[in-house]
């Protein structure tokens, strides 16, 4: 994590180290200190996009940046210059826009100063954080359910706000999805330097997109650093959360593996159970007759032997895209059963390791890590949002949404063609008919190269049934399989999992949400469920990009303010007003209707059985960030 000791290479001098770092980010650091707009203007024509590889800055300019920055850093190290600098708001905006190759609206300035620890503009400092320290009642308590990314984030911020809590965690470790998902090749496809808490950056990632073990260790280390372990009850499977109207409190029941139960009474309950948590096992005819091992990606059993065997894999989503190419070289044959193809994008950083020079820059150069994080934020998030709106006048609405989306489609097709264009039959199977981003955009994990392997076949006929040692497809073909991998995703409709949740007057949450129609205000609060807060709730899943951690931090910022109202004893119950909740959800649906996720040609885990998009967030990150900065008591019934 950020506090670890820098390890400058003894082999390299400063300019050599800088030459390994990202030149655009170095440019930002330079201008942060010397405020020289001319070099920004000189570089601007050569910067074509936000990612670090989206530039062709000529060598004479690179040398100029590196030489000047090396001098500047030497001065800083020698104590001749301060380590901090404060550009004006106007300069910061110009720098940000030059950095990512497109204008950054000024509305992003408050977000960036809060999230990225930039050289702070004095007037922006602290202005947008709703949290201030307040005295807490001594007997106040919150139950957090889940010690995954959301629960850890919440616990840290509750601790900072002096709000007592305990965490019930069903596993025997923290980390949630990063603990449970151990399938070969499991990793993140959001860049790690943004897929980490903004308040706990990690400069030690070995790859730009780290693998599961490293991410799991990060969450373990953060939990340790913030002293969370003493507040976690492991192996505690929460079965019920019931609101007590009289005492304005929640009774939360957990079951342990030895059959014992514990009931904790708390003033508030915070669900951090994760949307992508409960594996979805498809209802395939004859599944019980398949005699070999069946491995769901989210419940991988490492004792099962799959090497050298005939393996079948159902599903080609984010999990399948990672496990398939990882196991293919070591199995006798891999048969991939694809129901519908996904769009897949190529990113040169996906398999790259972080070089020593880059790691050195992250750890040692002032503001480098903050600028780099901002770059990733912009590259992966809101820059795409506008292109995912439907243009009703666009003539090809069946396959794309608008001109930009069509160009993206053509570029993605060209990328696939460059890899498997010599096999028209395979090409036809893998090009989706729906617009890019209709389903979650995947990263090319050598996917097409894998499909071309001699020991891999891609089957697109529907699965008719399973028999002992075989999958039978609708064309009556028998595919001999020894081990079956289910890369079939998660049951997401029940956002709070199988937990029985009863609110005011005993209302059962399932009677409101049904099987798969969850709604909440800002994805966080539900009318008649006072003092209940949800993380990763309905319509909060980032789908145009970004990091789920960013949204989690937004939610925690909001929830802590609500809890403070309760913890100070000002009120005993906060319950979102139904009119506020309903109006918000109408806006969600109206906005989603304009977005790619509701496209008729797409089925995805974002949609429920009636086609309503209940999982993905239709807003820009900056919108969600600003709406969750300040808890508005006027939107709640307070008792
Ligand atoms: P998913 O995206 O829901 O994909 C499930 C796959 O299984 C799809 O290809 C689906 O086909 C197929 N499938 C489901 N039921 C089937 C059936 N009865 N017959 C045939 N095929 C069936 O699940 P996932 O891949 O586990 O990913 C879920 C989410 O988890 C991702 O979108 C992402 O948010 C997260 N995730 C992230 C990473 C990462 O790299 N950070 C890695 C893994 C997961 P259809 O497409 O036709 O429905």
XYZ file of C-alpha atoms and ligand atoms in Angstrom:
687
model
C 0.000 0.000 0.000
C 0.971 3.644 -0.266
C 2.936 3.703 2.950
C 5.394 1.047 1.860
C 9.039 2.006 1.461
C 10.048 3.307 -1.915
C 12.707 1.189 -3.522
C 14.529 3.341 -6.061
C 16.645 1.278 -8.354
C 20.325 1.657 -7.646
C 21.060 0.729 -11.255
C 19.302 3.658 -12.866
C 19.719 7.410 -12.615
C 16.767 9.777 -12.399
C 16.262 10.441 -16.143
C 16.453 6.688 -16.827
C 13.835 5.990 -14.189
C 11.622 8.745 -15.551
C 11.951 7.326 -19.053
C 10.148 4.196 -17.846
C 7.235 6.181 -16.432
C 4.175 7.412 -18.303
C 5.149 10.585 -20.187
C 1.690 12.190 -20.019
C 1.627 11.761 -16.252
C 5.141 13.191 -15.976
C 3.964 16.176 -17.982
C 1.176 16.757 -15.471
C 3.603 16.601 -12.563
C 5.929 19.051 -14.268
C 3.150 21.570 -14.918
C 1.754 21.075 -11.412
C 5.020 22.520 -10.133
C 6.142 25.011 -12.760
C 2.671 26.078 -14.079
C 4.129 26.286 -17.591
C 1.190 26.279 -19.988
C 3.445 26.449 -23.052
C 4.613 22.873 -22.696
C 1.007 21.794 -22.293
C 0.179 23.520 -25.569
C 3.178 21.920 -27.259
C 2.140 18.402 -26.197
C -1.604 18.798 -26.642
C -1.732 17.872 -30.386
C 0.009 14.570 -29.642
C -2.391 13.386 -26.962
C -5.257 11.431 -28.471
C -7.028 9.913 -25.480
C -6.947 9.206 -21.790
C -5.090 5.888 -21.584
C -1.319 6.118 -21.090
C -0.694 4.570 -24.510
C -2.862 7.159 -26.271
C -0.134 9.613 -27.150
C 2.584 10.036 -29.712
C 4.583 12.791 -28.062
C 7.761 13.214 -30.131
C 11.114 12.356 -28.615
C 12.383 15.957 -28.417
C 9.384 16.866 -26.231
C 9.769 13.732 -24.132
C 13.385 14.608 -23.477
C 12.405 18.155 -22.577
C 9.787 16.956 -20.078
C 12.137 14.403 -18.532
C 15.121 16.766 -18.286
C 13.092 19.553 -16.722
C 11.320 17.192 -14.347
C 14.597 15.513 -13.331
C 16.000 18.964 -12.425
C 12.834 19.860 -10.576
C 12.764 16.621 -8.588
C 16.453 17.015 -7.724
C 15.653 20.481 -6.371
C 12.744 19.063 -4.354
C 14.897 16.252 -2.968
C 17.601 18.776 -2.070
C 15.028 20.856 -0.235
C 15.404 23.761 -2.662
C 11.719 23.602 -3.628
C 8.613 22.598 -1.651
C 7.081 19.179 -2.327
C 3.650 20.719 -2.741
C 2.274 23.003 -5.395
C -1.047 24.686 -6.048
C -2.074 25.445 -9.622
C -5.118 27.648 -10.108
C -8.499 26.074 -10.878
C -8.234 27.292 -14.492
C -4.821 25.712 -14.949
C -5.948 22.481 -13.311
C -8.870 22.259 -15.712
C -6.595 22.858 -18.688
C -4.126 20.257 -17.430
C -6.847 17.665 -16.935
C -8.259 18.286 -20.408
C -4.842 18.111 -22.068
C -4.015 14.967 -20.129
C -7.021 12.983 -21.366
C -7.251 14.507 -24.832
C -10.709 15.993 -24.457
C -12.303 18.873 -22.532
C -13.087 18.060 -18.901
C -16.127 20.007 -17.710
C -15.539 22.164 -14.634
C -18.136 20.132 -12.706
C -15.448 17.454 -12.332
C -13.094 19.719 -10.412
C -14.696 19.180 -6.967
C -14.833 15.412 -7.564
C -11.225 15.219 -8.622
C -9.919 17.309 -5.769
C -11.786 15.066 -3.324
C -10.977 11.719 -4.941
C -7.464 12.151 -6.231
C -5.722 14.282 -3.592
C -4.652 16.645 -6.322
C -2.834 19.802 -5.482
C -5.835 21.230 -3.762
C -7.523 24.388 -4.785
C -7.988 26.056 -1.377
C -11.630 26.945 -1.964
C -12.496 23.345 -2.918
C -10.823 21.708 0.049
C -13.354 19.953 2.260
C -16.233 21.871 0.737
C -17.957 18.839 -0.698
C -17.533 16.347 2.060
C -20.678 16.106 4.129
C -18.931 14.318 6.981
C -17.932 16.221 10.092
C -17.006 14.731 13.425
C -19.947 14.459 15.837
C -20.469 12.991 19.300
C -21.998 9.504 19.372
C -24.393 7.973 21.930
C -22.514 5.375 23.960
C -24.969 2.525 23.293
C -25.295 3.128 19.567
C -24.487 0.194 17.301
C -24.588 -0.725 13.621
C -24.542 -4.225 12.171
C -22.692 -4.465 8.882
C -23.496 -7.588 6.885
C -20.545 -8.679 4.774
C -16.807 -8.038 4.979
C -16.210 -7.774 1.256
C -15.102 -4.597 -0.472
C -18.282 -2.690 0.516
C -18.336 -3.840 4.133
C -14.639 -3.050 4.588
C -15.107 0.409 3.099
C -18.096 1.059 5.387
C -16.323 -0.217 8.483
C -13.306 2.016 7.924
C -15.428 5.116 7.502
C -17.693 4.254 10.461
C -14.594 3.832 12.568
C -13.311 7.224 11.461
C -16.678 8.718 12.427
C -16.581 6.973 15.848
C -19.706 4.955 15.105
C -19.565 1.505 16.773
C -20.304 -1.533 14.604
C -19.934 -5.255 14.295
C -19.610 -7.138 11.033
C -21.257 -10.472 10.294
C -19.361 -12.283 7.541
C -20.507 -15.651 6.213
C -17.005 -16.709 5.105
C -13.973 -17.304 7.279
C -12.045 -14.433 5.699
C -12.602 -10.907 4.450
C -12.643 -10.041 0.756
C -16.070 -11.288 -0.373
C -15.979 -11.960 -4.077
C -12.163 -11.739 -4.068
C -12.037 -14.439 -1.428
C -14.603 -16.703 -3.037
C -13.652 -16.510 -6.704
C -10.533 -18.643 -7.038
C -11.020 -20.022 -10.546
C -7.898 -20.174 -12.755
C -7.213 -16.765 -14.268
C -9.490 -14.864 -11.860
C -8.570 -11.212 -11.819
C -9.882 -7.728 -12.217
C -10.655 -6.099 -15.530
C -10.813 -2.601 -14.095
C -7.305 -1.102 -13.781
C -6.075 -1.724 -10.264
C -4.646 1.700 -9.681
C -8.268 2.872 -9.675
C -9.746 -0.413 -8.416
C -8.540 0.323 -4.881
C -9.770 2.692 -2.193
C -9.019 6.360 -2.906
C -7.986 6.736 0.736
C -5.742 3.672 0.586
C -3.930 3.651 -2.755
C -1.598 0.784 -3.491
C 1.575 1.435 -5.453
C 2.711 -2.181 -5.314
C 0.381 -3.760 -7.872
C 2.521 -6.094 -9.940
C 0.197 -5.800 -12.940
C -2.078 -3.071 -14.239
C -4.939 -5.579 -13.976
C -3.980 -7.726 -11.012
C -4.971 -11.294 -10.376
C -7.247 -12.477 -7.615
C -4.607 -13.386 -4.998
C -3.055 -9.927 -5.040
C -6.436 -8.206 -4.774
C -7.540 -10.484 -1.953
C -4.291 -9.693 -0.091
C -4.933 -5.969 -0.572
C -8.309 -6.268 1.193
C -6.748 -8.382 3.941
C -3.985 -5.804 4.436
C -6.440 -2.900 4.521
C -8.634 -4.723 7.056
C -5.576 -5.376 9.197
C -4.285 -1.814 8.923
C -7.605 -0.329 10.050
C -8.036 -2.844 12.858
C -11.261 -4.333 11.531
C -10.639 -7.975 12.463
C -11.615 -7.523 16.078
C -15.073 -6.351 14.955
C -15.783 -9.199 12.535
C -17.733 -12.381 13.386
C -16.608 -14.879 10.756
C -18.712 -17.854 9.672
C -21.834 -15.869 10.542
C -24.513 -16.535 7.978
C -27.191 -13.883 8.430
C -30.656 -15.324 7.963
C -32.982 -12.571 9.211
C -33.054 -8.840 9.763
C -36.231 -7.641 11.458
C -37.146 -4.073 12.385
C -38.641 -3.382 15.782
C -41.033 -0.416 15.434
C -41.270 0.220 19.135
C -37.538 0.511 19.759
C -36.563 1.743 16.288
C -33.955 -0.987 16.100
C -33.012 -3.997 14.012
C -32.677 -7.575 15.243
C -30.171 -9.361 13.059
C -29.894 -13.142 13.319
C -26.826 -15.061 12.218
C -26.327 -18.830 12.070
C -22.962 -20.483 12.542
C -21.764 -23.768 11.077
C -22.069 -25.510 14.468
C -25.785 -24.745 14.437
C -25.630 -21.953 17.025
C -27.397 -18.667 16.415
C -26.668 -15.169 17.521
C -29.171 -12.338 17.556
C -27.795 -8.826 17.737
C -29.938 -5.777 18.305
C -28.651 -2.675 16.555
C -29.823 0.822 15.769
C -29.101 0.387 12.093
C -28.210 -2.308 9.620
C -25.942 -1.885 6.627
C -26.000 -4.473 3.857
C -22.662 -5.012 2.110
C -23.558 -8.446 0.763
C -22.524 -7.743 -2.828
C -24.660 -8.034 -5.916
C -22.431 -10.592 -7.613
C -22.275 -13.090 -4.820
C -24.688 -16.012 -5.122
C -23.745 -18.312 -8.010
C -26.388 -18.899 -10.656
C -26.613 -22.563 -11.565
C -28.539 -22.971 -14.816
C -31.601 -25.146 -14.889
C -30.273 -27.559 -17.510
C -32.121 -30.753 -18.223
C -30.202 -33.753 -16.917
C -27.577 -31.753 -15.009
C -27.907 -34.203 -12.142
C -27.103 -37.074 -14.527
C -23.738 -35.655 -15.551
C -21.381 -37.914 -13.681
C -18.166 -35.897 -13.736
C -17.274 -32.923 -11.544
C -19.274 -29.724 -12.047
C -17.375 -26.559 -11.117
C -19.059 -23.171 -10.857
C -16.494 -20.404 -11.348
C -17.613 -18.740 -8.113
C -17.264 -22.009 -6.150
C -14.108 -23.456 -7.659
C -12.904 -26.653 -6.022
C -9.134 -26.741 -6.428
C -9.029 -30.476 -5.653
C -10.832 -31.299 -8.902
C -8.429 -32.493 -11.578
C -9.101 -30.852 -14.924
C -5.653 -30.855 -16.503
C -5.385 -33.286 -19.423
C -9.182 -33.830 -19.412
C -12.020 -33.054 -21.791
C -13.552 -29.946 -20.258
C -16.829 -28.274 -21.184
C -17.433 -24.636 -20.256
C -20.881 -23.040 -20.298
C -20.856 -19.244 -20.445
C -18.695 -16.627 -22.110
C -19.078 -13.635 -19.775
C -16.341 -11.974 -17.708
C -15.651 -15.181 -15.730
C -15.625 -17.460 -18.794
C -13.378 -14.996 -20.632
C -10.818 -15.417 -17.852
C -11.038 -19.112 -17.055
C -11.294 -20.442 -20.644
C -8.012 -19.038 -22.007
C -6.241 -19.899 -18.742
C -7.095 -23.592 -18.730
C -7.119 -24.194 -22.508
C -3.358 -24.894 -22.848
C -3.550 -27.584 -20.165
C -6.688 -29.516 -21.014
C -7.059 -32.256 -23.599
C -9.986 -30.440 -25.158
C -12.079 -27.418 -24.193
C -15.596 -27.192 -25.578
C -17.062 -23.737 -25.010
C -20.846 -23.478 -25.065
C -21.777 -19.921 -26.004
C -25.394 -18.779 -25.774
C -24.718 -15.275 -27.022
C -21.442 -13.546 -27.880
C -20.016 -10.616 -25.924
C -18.258 -7.533 -27.181
C -14.611 -7.689 -26.243
C -12.162 -4.815 -26.192
C -8.410 -4.955 -26.438
C -6.212 -3.083 -23.980
C -2.417 -3.382 -24.302
C -2.010 -2.962 -20.533
C -4.211 -5.969 -19.737
C -1.356 -8.447 -19.549
C 1.462 -6.025 -18.783
C 3.457 -5.996 -15.594
C 4.178 -2.696 -13.887
C 7.817 -1.848 -14.633
C 10.223 -0.895 -11.813
C 10.456 2.649 -13.197
C 6.691 3.059 -13.149
C 6.463 1.642 -9.640
C 9.241 3.999 -8.574
C 7.364 6.938 -10.093
C 4.142 5.989 -8.292
C 5.938 5.807 -4.971
C 8.356 8.691 -5.251
C 7.230 11.450 -7.563
C 4.877 13.881 -5.850
C 1.354 13.816 -7.394
C 2.310 11.174 -9.985
C 0.022 8.521 -8.433
C -2.850 11.012 -8.099
C -2.626 12.132 -11.710
C -2.329 8.531 -12.839
C -5.435 7.598 -10.879
C -7.342 10.485 -12.398
C -6.254 9.379 -15.865
C -7.661 5.889 -15.245
C -10.854 7.335 -13.823
C -11.435 9.304 -16.993
C -10.297 6.514 -19.336
C -12.634 3.963 -17.814
C -15.624 5.981 -16.733
C -17.588 9.044 -17.731
C -15.778 9.678 -20.992
C -17.893 6.884 -22.513
C -21.234 7.779 -21.017
C -22.484 10.174 -23.720
C -21.843 7.590 -26.427
C -24.187 5.080 -24.801
C -27.351 7.145 -25.343
C -29.815 6.115 -28.027
C -30.128 8.588 -30.898
C -33.756 8.028 -32.029
C -32.897 9.328 -35.506
C -30.057 6.837 -35.984
C -30.999 4.508 -38.885
C -29.239 1.383 -37.569
C -30.728 1.138 -34.111
C -30.803 -2.648 -34.248
C -26.999 -2.858 -34.136
C -25.798 0.458 -32.662
C -27.108 3.517 -30.845
C -25.576 6.469 -32.619
C -22.661 7.425 -34.829
C -20.037 7.144 -32.078
C -21.359 3.774 -30.946
C -21.326 2.585 -34.567
C -17.691 3.668 -34.931
C -16.901 1.779 -31.748
C -18.676 -1.257 -33.188
C -16.664 -1.072 -36.396
C -13.403 -0.711 -34.459
C -14.243 -3.718 -32.289
C -15.121 -5.801 -35.352
C -11.858 -4.755 -37.036
C -9.960 -5.880 -33.962
C -11.639 -9.315 -34.018
C -11.095 -9.609 -37.763
C -7.403 -8.898 -37.339
C -7.236 -11.980 -35.126
C -9.619 -14.482 -36.717
C -10.574 -12.896 -40.033
C -9.247 -15.971 -41.843
C -12.010 -18.092 -40.314
C -15.340 -16.600 -41.486
C -17.381 -19.305 -39.756
C -15.811 -18.565 -36.368
C -16.012 -14.822 -37.008
C -19.757 -15.041 -37.638
C -20.232 -16.838 -34.316
C -18.469 -14.255 -32.172
C -19.714 -10.897 -33.512
C -22.694 -9.757 -31.424
C -25.769 -8.394 -33.156
C -26.533 -5.946 -30.325
C -24.737 -2.615 -29.749
C -21.414 -2.416 -27.900
C -21.890 -2.012 -24.137
C -25.346 -3.662 -24.246
C -23.828 -6.315 -22.000
C -20.809 -5.624 -19.864
C -17.826 -4.843 -22.100
C -15.163 -7.529 -21.655
C -11.405 -7.302 -21.973
C -9.704 -9.515 -24.506
C -7.899 -12.104 -22.436
C -6.404 -13.774 -25.540
C -9.973 -14.916 -26.175
C -9.929 -15.139 -29.969
C -6.472 -16.680 -29.974
C -7.875 -19.316 -27.622
C -10.833 -20.020 -29.910
C -8.361 -20.778 -32.714
C -6.507 -23.421 -30.729
C -6.720 -26.953 -32.094
C -7.929 -28.280 -28.760
C -10.739 -25.698 -28.412
C -14.161 -25.716 -30.049
C -16.876 -23.091 -29.822
C -20.395 -24.495 -29.870
C -23.287 -22.101 -30.440
C -26.122 -24.601 -30.696
C -28.362 -24.585 -27.635
C -27.744 -27.138 -24.899
C -30.577 -29.664 -25.050
C -29.590 -31.836 -22.123
C -26.786 -33.345 -20.125
C -26.077 -37.021 -19.913
C -23.438 -39.007 -18.081
C -20.157 -37.611 -19.408
C -21.736 -35.618 -22.222
C -23.512 -32.450 -23.267
C -26.124 -32.919 -25.990
C -26.892 -29.901 -28.150
C -30.070 -29.083 -30.047
C -28.540 -30.408 -33.298
C -28.325 -33.833 -31.564
C -24.536 -33.630 -31.346
C -22.977 -35.403 -28.392
C -20.017 -33.584 -26.842
C -17.986 -35.869 -24.595
C -17.037 -34.016 -21.444
C -15.259 -35.174 -18.294
C -15.343 -31.958 -16.274
C -18.028 -29.287 -16.613
C -17.290 -25.633 -15.823
C -20.276 -23.378 -15.195
C -19.200 -19.824 -15.970
C -22.846 -18.871 -15.725
C -22.687 -15.869 -13.441
C -24.695 -14.860 -10.419
C -28.273 -14.688 -9.139
C -28.639 -10.961 -8.843
C -32.387 -10.344 -8.631
C -32.428 -10.780 -4.863
C -30.072 -7.916 -4.124
C -29.884 -8.769 -0.422
C -29.411 -12.479 -1.064
C -31.561 -15.044 0.727
C -31.805 -12.954 3.936
C -35.361 -12.423 5.247
C -35.770 -8.681 5.703
C -38.826 -7.297 7.499
C -39.210 -3.541 7.913
C -41.702 -1.255 9.655
C -44.985 -3.009 10.607
C -43.401 -6.325 9.628
C -43.361 -5.599 5.880
C -41.448 -8.287 4.004
C -39.002 -6.737 1.546
C -39.753 -9.554 -0.906
C -43.400 -8.476 -1.004
C -42.196 -5.137 -2.394
C -39.329 -6.193 -4.613
C -40.771 -9.518 -5.782
C -38.279 -11.994 -7.193
C -36.182 -9.537 -9.154
C -37.514 -5.978 -9.125
C -35.496 -4.183 -6.450
C -35.643 -0.390 -6.118
C -34.103 2.017 -3.657
C -33.428 5.730 -3.346
C -29.908 6.286 -4.723
C -29.709 2.488 -4.510
C -29.314 2.938 -0.746
C -32.598 3.386 1.148
C -36.098 1.898 0.866
C -39.349 3.435 2.241
C -40.653 1.639 5.335
C -37.257 0.136 6.029
C -35.946 2.725 8.486
C -32.267 2.731 9.403
C -31.511 0.162 6.703
C -28.794 1.039 4.213
C -27.669 -0.875 1.156
C -24.342 -0.867 -0.621
C -24.104 -2.145 -4.206
C -27.881 -1.862 -4.209
C -30.379 -1.539 -7.075
C -29.194 0.514 -10.071
C -25.752 1.242 -8.676
C -23.648 -1.205 -10.662
C -21.215 0.697 -12.905
C -21.965 -0.425 -16.455
C -20.443 2.225 -18.689
C -17.162 1.787 -16.841
C -15.525 3.018 -13.692
C -14.873 1.166 -10.524
C -17.373 -0.389 -8.120
C -15.086 0.925 -5.372
C -15.791 4.506 -6.423
C -19.535 3.913 -6.056
C -19.005 2.173 -2.714
C -17.147 5.215 -1.390
C -19.998 7.454 -2.560
C -22.509 5.255 -0.731
C -20.514 5.154 2.475
C -20.101 8.922 2.482
C -23.891 9.246 2.332
C -24.667 6.482 4.825
C -22.252 7.771 7.451
C -24.028 11.130 7.455
C -27.392 9.418 7.964
C -25.935 7.300 10.750
C -24.558 10.383 12.442
C -28.058 11.799 12.719
C -29.038 8.602 14.546
C -25.828 8.187 16.507
C -25.997 11.640 18.033
C -29.469 10.839 19.315
C -31.006 13.635 17.259
C -33.495 11.121 15.827
C -34.018 7.403 16.294
C -35.288 6.536 12.817
C -34.618 7.789 9.291
C -36.936 6.445 6.633
C -36.779 7.702 3.050
C -39.963 9.448 1.903
C -41.926 7.326 -0.546
C -42.491 10.251 -2.916
C -38.741 10.942 -3.009
C -37.970 7.265 -3.613
C -40.633 6.852 -6.299
C -39.662 10.013 -8.163
C -36.025 8.918 -8.140
C -36.872 5.491 -9.527
C -39.016 7.033 -12.251
C -35.979 9.071 -13.234
C -33.830 5.940 -13.177
C -36.206 4.108 -15.508
C -36.608 7.112 -17.806
C -32.851 7.533 -18.039
C -32.248 3.834 -18.566
C -34.815 3.838 -21.382
C -32.443 6.145 -23.270
C -29.395 3.992 -22.614
C -27.866 0.961 -24.246
C -28.725 -1.481 -21.448
C -32.436 -1.470 -22.280
C -31.749 -2.295 -25.946
C -34.256 -4.914 -27.024
C -31.661 -7.179 -28.576
C -29.787 -7.619 -25.300
C -30.214 -10.019 -22.441
C -27.969 -9.468 -19.473
C -27.809 -9.702 -15.721
C -28.655 -5.987 -15.620
C -32.276 -6.791 -16.581
C -35.021 -8.614 -14.715
C -37.430 -11.075 -16.289
C -39.700 -8.208 -17.399
C -36.866 -6.415 -19.153
C -36.513 -3.707 -16.492
C -32.899 -2.729 -15.887
C -32.476 -2.978 -12.126
C -28.741 -3.463 -11.716
C -26.836 -0.897 -13.744
C -26.608 2.760 -12.895
C -27.762 5.021 -15.702
C -25.969 8.098 -14.407
C -22.478 9.457 -14.800
C -20.085 8.903 -11.918
C -20.008 12.649 -11.302
C -23.808 12.692 -10.867
C -23.812 9.866 -8.353
C -20.856 11.403 -6.558
C -22.555 14.784 -6.204
C -25.929 13.319 -5.122
C -24.280 11.247 -2.413
C -22.044 14.016 -1.059
C -24.691 15.336 1.263
C -27.434 13.429 3.062
C -30.561 15.617 2.874
C -32.716 15.070 5.991
C -35.648 16.743 4.192
C -35.907 13.714 1.935
C -36.549 11.474 4.925
C -39.225 10.920 7.541
C -37.370 11.521 10.789
C -38.619 10.217 14.096
P -22.350 -13.308 -16.715
O -21.779 -12.075 -17.279
O -23.749 -13.259 -16.236
O -22.161 -14.410 -17.809
C -22.797 -15.658 -17.692
C -22.578 -16.433 -18.960
O -23.230 -17.674 -18.829
C -23.164 -15.744 -20.182
O -22.360 -16.006 -21.284
C -24.532 -16.417 -20.312
O -25.066 -16.392 -21.593
C -24.156 -17.838 -19.903
N -25.289 -18.597 -19.430
C -26.001 -18.371 -18.304
N -26.976 -19.294 -18.202
C -26.863 -20.112 -19.280
C -27.578 -21.222 -19.740
N -28.633 -21.704 -19.086
N -27.187 -21.803 -20.903
C -26.135 -21.317 -21.582
N -25.414 -20.245 -21.207
C -25.785 -19.657 -20.057
O -21.486 -13.880 -15.484
P -19.940 -13.698 -15.169
O -19.136 -13.986 -16.362
O -19.663 -14.471 -13.944
O -19.813 -12.162 -14.871
C -20.769 -11.492 -14.044
C -20.218 -10.183 -13.647
O -19.243 -10.394 -12.631
C -19.498 -9.432 -14.721
O -20.328 -8.764 -15.611
C -18.617 -8.538 -13.895
O -19.353 -7.440 -13.439
C -18.240 -9.436 -12.739
N -16.960 -10.109 -13.020
C -15.878 -9.315 -13.167
C -14.684 -9.869 -13.451
C -13.519 -8.973 -13.622
O -12.717 -9.200 -14.443
N -13.424 -7.910 -12.856
C -14.529 -11.225 -13.606
C -15.641 -12.024 -13.433
C -16.856 -11.443 -13.153
P -25.899 -15.094 -22.113
O -24.873 -14.034 -22.338
O -26.576 -15.539 -23.329
O -26.853 -14.749 -20.995
